[in-house]
């Protein structure tokens, strides 16, 4: 899931992994943070409320945890790093790193259809800290596998999050859209295609969830039916969604021929995505997410 609260001393590891929030023993609070690169201080020219441009303040460590340190700590807790049955990777899904594909991986994102052909969707807590601001110097690496970047490396140019997320970390709008830079004169959707955005598609849907655990250089995919956690939250039971999988898309109506579908959620929301590896959450994609998308593409 994205940051997971593991047993005993493993909770520190989970916080460092920076995806799906780890909660304190007292329960989730607004102050609970997922890890991630250090926030940048840049702002975009004249963005609409909730639109930010990442700065260049990222570091090679996730709250002091480098990739090597994360992997070493994971090795000490093998029970938390199981890998779900492998499937063919959807090339629209990728890992989010600091700086480059050699940087620290802490979240997952995916390409979503837009008029500009340049938009990805992830969890808000992956790219913006309500207390510290936007996180800087991030790249999206779709189809990443074991150090290979077959579909290129796409720097994030600007990020759009809801003002309620910026003000209080509202878990009901833990969603972000980001514009990525073109590569070789082409936009990411021109190269890879895109999933459609699904709004008000109900809580109970058959979905595929693909994400990148920070403990592995390979993605995992789970197919199951989403459920209603609350009117504003989805949940799904899938094994092994540990740190790194925050922002993983929940895709319904998947077409094997085109390898596209409709994204109806991303790992995030309640408990920043979940405090165990086997149950994940998402903010419900309703009118607020549609408004956020409209602002990102307007």
JSON list of C-alpha atoms in Angstrom, two decimals, residues 158-280:
[
{"chain": "A", "resi": 158, "resn": "UNK", "atom": "CA", "xyz": [3.13, 21.02, -12.53]},
{"chain": "A", "resi": 159, "resn": "UNK", "atom": "CA", "xyz": [0.82, 19.39, -10.03]},
{"chain": "A", "resi": 160, "resn": "UNK", "atom": "CA", "xyz": [-2.85, 20.09, -9.25]},
{"chain": "A", "resi": 161, "resn": "UNK", "atom": "CA", "xyz": [-4.32, 19.18, -5.87]},
{"chain": "A", "resi": 162, "resn": "UNK", "atom": "CA", "xyz": [-7.50, 20.25, -4.13]},
{"chain": "A", "resi": 163, "resn": "UNK", "atom": "CA", "xyz": [-7.26, 23.25, -1.76]},
{"chain": "A", "resi": 164, "resn": "UNK", "atom": "CA", "xyz": [-8.72, 21.07, 1.00]},
{"chain": "A", "resi": 165, "resn": "UNK", "atom": "CA", "xyz": [-5.75, 18.77, 0.64]},
{"chain": "A", "resi": 166, "resn": "UNK", "atom": "CA", "xyz": [-3.34, 21.70, 0.86]},
{"chain": "A", "resi": 167, "resn": "UNK", "atom": "CA", "xyz": [-5.08, 23.09, 3.93]},
{"chain": "A", "resi": 168, "resn": "UNK", "atom": "CA", "xyz": [-5.67, 19.97, 6.00]},
{"chain": "A", "resi": 169, "resn": "UNK", "atom": "CA", "xyz": [-4.68, 16.80, 4.13]},
{"chain": "A", "resi": 170, "resn": "UNK", "atom": "CA", "xyz": [-8.35, 15.86, 3.67]},
{"chain": "A", "resi": 171, "resn": "UNK", "atom": "CA", "xyz": [-8.32, 12.09, 2.93]},
{"chain": "A", "resi": 172, "resn": "UNK", "atom": "CA", "xyz": [-11.46, 12.42, 0.83]},
{"chain": "A", "resi": 173, "resn": "UNK", "atom": "CA", "xyz": [-9.51, 14.28, -1.85]},
{"chain": "A", "resi": 174, "resn": "UNK", "atom": "CA", "xyz": [-6.16, 12.49, -1.74]},
{"chain": "A", "resi": 175, "resn": "UNK", "atom": "CA", "xyz": [-5.85, 12.70, -5.52]},
{"chain": "A", "resi": 176, "resn": "UNK", "atom": "CA", "xyz": [-3.48, 14.68, -7.74]},
{"chain": "A", "resi": 177, "resn": "UNK", "atom": "CA", "xyz": [-3.08, 15.28, -11.45]},
{"chain": "A", "resi": 178, "resn": "UNK", "atom": "CA", "xyz": [0.32, 16.20, -12.86]},
{"chain": "A", "resi": 179, "resn": "UNK", "atom": "CA", "xyz": [1.46, 17.48, -16.24]},
{"chain": "A", "resi": 180, "resn": "UNK", "atom": "CA", "xyz": [4.62, 15.80, -17.52]},
{"chain": "A", "resi": 181, "resn": "UNK", "atom": "CA", "xyz": [7.12, 17.26, -19.95]},
{"chain": "A", "resi": 182, "resn": "UNK", "atom": "CA", "xyz": [7.17, 16.09, -23.59]},
{"chain": "A", "resi": 183, "resn": "UNK", "atom": "CA", "xyz": [10.01, 13.87, -24.72]},
{"chain": "A", "resi": 184, "resn": "UNK", "atom": "CA", "xyz": [11.50, 14.04, -28.23]},
{"chain": "A", "resi": 185, "resn": "UNK", "atom": "CA", "xyz": [8.65, 16.30, -29.29]},
{"chain": "A", "resi": 186, "resn": "UNK", "atom": "CA", "xyz": [5.90, 13.90, -28.22]},
{"chain": "A", "resi": 187, "resn": "UNK", "atom": "CA", "xyz": [3.51, 13.89, -25.29]},
{"chain": "A", "resi": 188, "resn": "UNK", "atom": "CA", "xyz": [3.20, 10.85, -23.02]},
{"chain": "A", "resi": 189, "resn": "UNK", "atom": "CA", "xyz": [-0.31, 9.98, -24.23]},
{"chain": "A", "resi": 190, "resn": "UNK", "atom": "CA", "xyz": [0.85, 10.06, -27.85]},
{"chain": "A", "resi": 191, "resn": "UNK", "atom": "CA", "xyz": [3.47, 7.48, -26.99]},
{"chain": "A", "resi": 192, "resn": "UNK", "atom": "CA", "xyz": [1.52, 5.21, -24.64]},
{"chain": "A", "resi": 193, "resn": "UNK", "atom": "CA", "xyz": [-2.19, 5.95, -24.86]},
{"chain": "A", "resi": 194, "resn": "UNK", "atom": "CA", "xyz": [-4.18, 6.60, -21.69]},
{"chain": "A", "resi": 195, "resn": "UNK", "atom": "CA", "xyz": [-6.87, 5.34, -19.36]},
{"chain": "A", "resi": 196, "resn": "UNK", "atom": "CA", "xyz": [-10.12, 7.25, -19.21]},
{"chain": "A", "resi": 197, "resn": "UNK", "atom": "CA", "xyz": [-11.14, 9.04, -16.02]},
{"chain": "A", "resi": 198, "resn": "UNK", "atom": "CA", "xyz": [-14.15, 7.41, -14.35]},
{"chain": "A", "resi": 199, "resn": "UNK", "atom": "CA", "xyz": [-16.33, 9.62, -12.14]},
{"chain": "A", "resi": 200, "resn": "UNK", "atom": "CA", "xyz": [-19.34, 8.44, -10.09]},
{"chain": "A", "resi": 201, "resn": "UNK", "atom": "CA", "xyz": [-18.90, 4.85, -11.22]},
{"chain": "A", "resi": 202, "resn": "UNK", "atom": "CA", "xyz": [-20.19, 3.40, -7.92]},
{"chain": "A", "resi": 203, "resn": "UNK", "atom": "CA", "xyz": [-18.18, 1.86, -5.11]},
{"chain": "A", "resi": 204, "resn": "UNK", "atom": "CA", "xyz": [-18.45, -1.80, -6.06]},
{"chain": "A", "resi": 205, "resn": "UNK", "atom": "CA", "xyz": [-16.59, -2.49, -9.30]},
{"chain": "A", "resi": 206, "resn": "UNK", "atom": "CA", "xyz": [-14.22, -5.14, -10.67]},
{"chain": "A", "resi": 207, "resn": "UNK", "atom": "CA", "xyz": [-10.83, -3.45, -10.86]},
{"chain": "A", "resi": 208, "resn": "UNK", "atom": "CA", "xyz": [-7.18, -4.16, -11.57]},
{"chain": "A", "resi": 209, "resn": "UNK", "atom": "CA", "xyz": [-4.67, -2.41, -9.30]},
{"chain": "A", "resi": 210, "resn": "UNK", "atom": "CA", "xyz": [-1.07, -2.19, -10.53]},
{"chain": "A", "resi": 211, "resn": "UNK", "atom": "CA", "xyz": [1.67, -0.69, -8.38]},
{"chain": "A", "resi": 212, "resn": "UNK", "atom": "CA", "xyz": [5.39, -0.61, -7.65]},
{"chain": "A", "resi": 213, "resn": "UNK", "atom": "CA", "xyz": [6.46, -1.61, -4.13]},
{"chain": "A", "resi": 214, "resn": "UNK", "atom": "CA", "xyz": [9.61, 0.24, -3.08]},
{"chain": "A", "resi": 215, "resn": "UNK", "atom": "CA", "xyz": [11.15, -3.08, -2.08]},
{"chain": "A", "resi": 216, "resn": "UNK", "atom": "CA", "xyz": [11.10, -4.37, -5.67]},
{"chain": "A", "resi": 217, "resn": "UNK", "atom": "CA", "xyz": [12.08, -3.26, -9.16]},
{"chain": "A", "resi": 218, "resn": "UNK", "atom": "CA", "xyz": [9.04, -5.05, -10.59]},
{"chain": "A", "resi": 219, "resn": "UNK", "atom": "CA", "xyz": [5.35, -4.15, -10.40]},
{"chain": "A", "resi": 220, "resn": "UNK", "atom": "CA", "xyz": [2.54, -6.24, -8.98]},
{"chain": "A", "resi": 221, "resn": "UNK", "atom": "CA", "xyz": [-1.08, -6.44, -10.15]},
{"chain": "A", "resi": 222, "resn": "UNK", "atom": "CA", "xyz": [-4.17, -7.56, -8.27]},
{"chain": "A", "resi": 223, "resn": "UNK", "atom": "CA", "xyz": [-7.68, -8.09, -9.61]},
{"chain": "A", "resi": 224, "resn": "UNK", "atom": "CA", "xyz": [-10.59, -7.89, -7.18]},
{"chain": "A", "resi": 225, "resn": "UNK", "atom": "CA", "xyz": [-13.86, -6.07, -6.57]},
{"chain": "A", "resi": 226, "resn": "UNK", "atom": "CA", "xyz": [-13.76, -2.71, -4.82]},
{"chain": "A", "resi": 227, "resn": "UNK", "atom": "CA", "xyz": [-16.09, -2.10, -1.89]},
{"chain": "A", "resi": 228, "resn": "UNK", "atom": "CA", "xyz": [-17.57, 0.89, -0.06]},
{"chain": "A", "resi": 229, "resn": "UNK", "atom": "CA", "xyz": [-15.47, 1.85, 2.95]},
{"chain": "A", "resi": 230, "resn": "UNK", "atom": "CA", "xyz": [-17.62, 4.95, 3.36]},
{"chain": "A", "resi": 231, "resn": "UNK", "atom": "CA", "xyz": [-19.57, 7.17, 0.94]},
{"chain": "A", "resi": 232, "resn": "UNK", "atom": "CA", "xyz": [-16.32, 9.03, 0.22]},
{"chain": "A", "resi": 233, "resn": "UNK", "atom": "CA", "xyz": [-13.86, 6.11, 0.32]},
{"chain": "A", "resi": 234, "resn": "UNK", "atom": "CA", "xyz": [-13.25, 2.86, -1.56]},
{"chain": "A", "resi": 235, "resn": "UNK", "atom": "CA", "xyz": [-11.44, -0.21, -0.24]},
{"chain": "A", "resi": 236, "resn": "UNK", "atom": "CA", "xyz": [-10.02, -3.34, -1.82]},
{"chain": "A", "resi": 237, "resn": "UNK", "atom": "CA", "xyz": [-8.35, -6.44, -0.43]},
{"chain": "A", "resi": 238, "resn": "UNK", "atom": "CA", "xyz": [-5.13, -7.25, -2.29]},
{"chain": "A", "resi": 239, "resn": "UNK", "atom": "CA", "xyz": [-1.95, -8.77, -0.84]},
{"chain": "A", "resi": 240, "resn": "UNK", "atom": "CA", "xyz": [1.48, -7.19, -0.63]},
{"chain": "A", "resi": 241, "resn": "UNK", "atom": "CA", "xyz": [0.71, -3.56, -1.45]},
{"chain": "A", "resi": 242, "resn": "UNK", "atom": "CA", "xyz": [3.50, -2.12, 0.66]},
{"chain": "A", "resi": 243, "resn": "UNK", "atom": "CA", "xyz": [5.45, 1.15, 0.49]},
{"chain": "A", "resi": 244, "resn": "UNK", "atom": "CA", "xyz": [5.77, 2.55, -3.04]},
{"chain": "A", "resi": 245, "resn": "UNK", "atom": "CA", "xyz": [2.28, 1.67, -4.22]},
{"chain": "A", "resi": 246, "resn": "UNK", "atom": "CA", "xyz": [0.52, 4.90, -3.22]},
{"chain": "A", "resi": 247, "resn": "UNK", "atom": "CA", "xyz": [-1.03, 6.37, -6.34]},
{"chain": "A", "resi": 248, "resn": "UNK", "atom": "CA", "xyz": [-1.54, 2.97, -7.99]},
{"chain": "A", "resi": 249, "resn": "UNK", "atom": "CA", "xyz": [-4.55, 3.20, -10.35]},
{"chain": "A", "resi": 250, "resn": "UNK", "atom": "CA", "xyz": [-7.74, 1.20, -9.84]},
{"chain": "A", "resi": 251, "resn": "UNK", "atom": "CA", "xyz": [-8.78, 0.36, -13.40]},
{"chain": "A", "resi": 252, "resn": "UNK", "atom": "CA", "xyz": [-12.16, -1.03, -14.44]},
{"chain": "A", "resi": 253, "resn": "UNK", "atom": "CA", "xyz": [-13.47, -1.94, -17.92]},
{"chain": "A", "resi": 254, "resn": "UNK", "atom": "CA", "xyz": [-9.97, -3.10, -18.81]},
{"chain": "A", "resi": 255, "resn": "UNK", "atom": "CA", "xyz": [-9.57, -4.03, -22.49]},
{"chain": "A", "resi": 256, "resn": "UNK", "atom": "CA", "xyz": [-6.75, -6.58, -23.00]},
{"chain": "A", "resi": 257, "resn": "UNK", "atom": "CA", "xyz": [-6.49, -5.64, -26.67]},
{"chain": "A", "resi": 258, "resn": "UNK", "atom": "CA", "xyz": [-5.71, -1.96, -26.03]},
{"chain": "A", "resi": 259, "resn": "UNK", "atom": "CA", "xyz": [-4.42, -2.46, -22.46]},
{"chain": "A", "resi": 260, "resn": "UNK", "atom": "CA", "xyz": [-6.49, 0.53, -21.39]},
{"chain": "A", "resi": 261, "resn": "UNK", "atom": "CA", "xyz": [-9.53, 1.00, -19.19]},
{"chain": "A", "resi": 262, "resn": "UNK", "atom": "CA", "xyz": [-11.12, 3.52, -16.86]},
{"chain": "A", "resi": 263, "resn": "UNK", "atom": "CA", "xyz": [-9.36, 4.65, -13.68]},
{"chain": "A", "resi": 264, "resn": "UNK", "atom": "CA", "xyz": [-11.83, 4.99, -10.80]},
{"chain": "A", "resi": 265, "resn": "UNK", "atom": "CA", "xyz": [-9.41, 5.36, -7.89]},
{"chain": "A", "resi": 266, "resn": "UNK", "atom": "CA", "xyz": [-5.79, 5.54, -6.76]},
{"chain": "A", "resi": 267, "resn": "UNK", "atom": "CA", "xyz": [-4.27, 4.06, -3.61]},
{"chain": "A", "resi": 268, "resn": "UNK", "atom": "CA", "xyz": [-4.53, 6.82, -1.03]},
{"chain": "A", "resi": 269, "resn": "UNK", "atom": "CA", "xyz": [-7.30, 8.42, 0.98]},
{"chain": "A", "resi": 270, "resn": "UNK", "atom": "CA", "xyz": [-8.11, 6.74, 4.30]},
{"chain": "A", "resi": 271, "resn": "UNK", "atom": "CA", "xyz": [-4.91, 6.08, 6.28]},
{"chain": "A", "resi": 272, "resn": "UNK", "atom": "CA", "xyz": [-3.02, 7.44, 3.24]},
{"chain": "A", "resi": 273, "resn": "UNK", "atom": "CA", "xyz": [-3.94, 4.23, 1.44]},
{"chain": "A", "resi": 274, "resn": "UNK", "atom": "CA", "xyz": [-3.95, 1.81, 4.35]},
{"chain": "A", "resi": 275, "resn": "UNK", "atom": "CA", "xyz": [-1.85, 0.79, 7.33]},
{"chain": "A", "resi": 276, "resn": "UNK", "atom": "CA", "xyz": [-1.63, -2.88, 6.39]},
{"chain": "A", "resi": 277, "resn": "UNK", "atom": "CA", "xyz": [-0.20, -4.44, 3.25]},
{"chain": "A", "resi": 278, "resn": "UNK", "atom": "CA", "xyz": [-3.32, -6.40, 2.39]},
{"chain": "A", "resi": 279, "resn": "UNK", "atom": "CA", "xyz": [-6.09, -3.76, 2.38]},
{"chain": "A", "resi": 280, "resn": "UNK", "atom": "CA", "xyz": [-5.91, -0.60, 0.29]}
]
